[in-house]
């Protein structure tokens, strides 16, 4: 599972799944959500972009096409309402 995952738990990039979303190590200080893009034949990630608008914090998510996934972890399970 994800809880207690350490850097040694990261799986090698060449084994990254192409059928589901996972957490990717792309060299940033934090993991990012990633999924395979068949059309571009690369991984697509959601990256947080920091901006300022009129002096106020204005973060946004941007989509990046990543060709350099260093490692990966399965996404953690989230509690379901029910």
Coordinates of C-alpha atoms in Angstrom, one line a residue:
X1 CA 0.0 0.0 0.0
X2 CA 0.8 3.7 -0.2
X3 CA 1.0 4.3 3.6
X4 CA 4.5 4.3 4.8
X5 CA 5.9 4.2 1.2
X6 CA 9.6 5.1 1.1
X7 CA 11.8 6.1 -1.8
X8 CA 12.9 2.4 -2.0
X9 CA 9.3 1.5 -2.8
X10 CA 9.3 3.4 -6.1
X11 CA 8.9 1.0 -9.0
X12 CA 11.2 1.3 -12.1
X13 CA 10.0 3.6 -14.9
X14 CA 10.0 0.8 -17.5
X15 CA 7.3 -1.0 -15.5
X16 CA 4.9 2.1 -15.2
X17 CA 1.3 1.1 -16.1
X18 CA -0.3 2.2 -19.3
X19 CA -3.8 1.4 -18.2
X20 CA -4.4 3.5 -15.1
X21 CA -3.5 6.7 -13.2
X22 CA -0.5 6.4 -10.9
X23 CA 1.9 8.6 -9.0
X24 CA 5.0 9.5 -10.9
X25 CA 8.4 10.7 -10.0
X26 CA 9.4 13.1 -12.7
X27 CA 12.2 14.9 -10.9
X28 CA 10.1 17.4 -9.0
X29 CA 10.3 17.4 -5.2
X30 CA 6.8 15.8 -5.0
X31 CA 5.0 13.1 -7.0
X32 CA 2.5 14.0 -9.7
X33 CA -0.5 12.1 -11.1
X34 CA 0.3 10.5 -14.5
X35 CA -1.4 8.4 -17.2
X36 CA -0.3 7.1 -20.5
X37 CA -1.3 9.0 -23.6
X38 CA -1.7 6.6 -26.6
X39 CA -1.9 9.5 -29.2
X40 CA 1.4 11.1 -28.1
X41 CA 3.0 7.9 -26.9
X42 CA 4.1 9.4 -23.6
X43 CA 2.9 10.0 -20.1
X44 CA 0.7 13.0 -19.3
X45 CA 1.0 14.5 -15.9
X46 CA -1.0 17.1 -13.8
X47 CA 1.5 19.6 -12.5
X48 CA 0.8 22.5 -10.1
X49 CA 1.7 25.9 -11.5
X50 CA 2.2 28.8 -9.1
X51 CA 1.0 32.2 -10.2
X52 CA 0.2 35.6 -8.8
X53 CA -2.9 37.5 -9.9
X54 CA -3.0 41.1 -8.6
X55 CA -0.6 40.1 -5.9
X56 CA -2.6 37.1 -4.7
X57 CA -1.7 33.4 -4.9
X58 CA -3.4 32.0 -8.0
X59 CA -2.3 28.3 -8.4
X60 CA -3.6 26.2 -11.3
X61 CA -3.2 22.7 -12.6
X62 CA -1.5 22.3 -16.0
X63 CA -1.1 19.3 -18.2
X64 CA 2.4 18.3 -19.2
X65 CA 3.6 15.6 -21.6
X66 CA 6.3 13.7 -19.8
X67 CA 8.8 11.5 -21.5
X68 CA 10.9 11.1 -18.4
X69 CA 9.2 9.2 -15.7
X70 CA 11.9 8.2 -13.2
X71 CA 9.7 5.9 -11.1
X72 CA 6.1 5.3 -10.0
X73 CA 3.8 4.2 -7.2
X74 CA 0.2 3.0 -7.4
X75 CA -2.4 5.7 -6.4
X76 CA -3.5 5.3 -2.8
X77 CA -7.1 4.2 -2.2
X78 CA -9.4 7.0 -1.0
X79 CA -12.3 6.4 1.3
X80 CA -15.7 6.2 -0.4
X81 CA -18.8 7.9 0.8
X82 CA -21.5 5.4 1.5

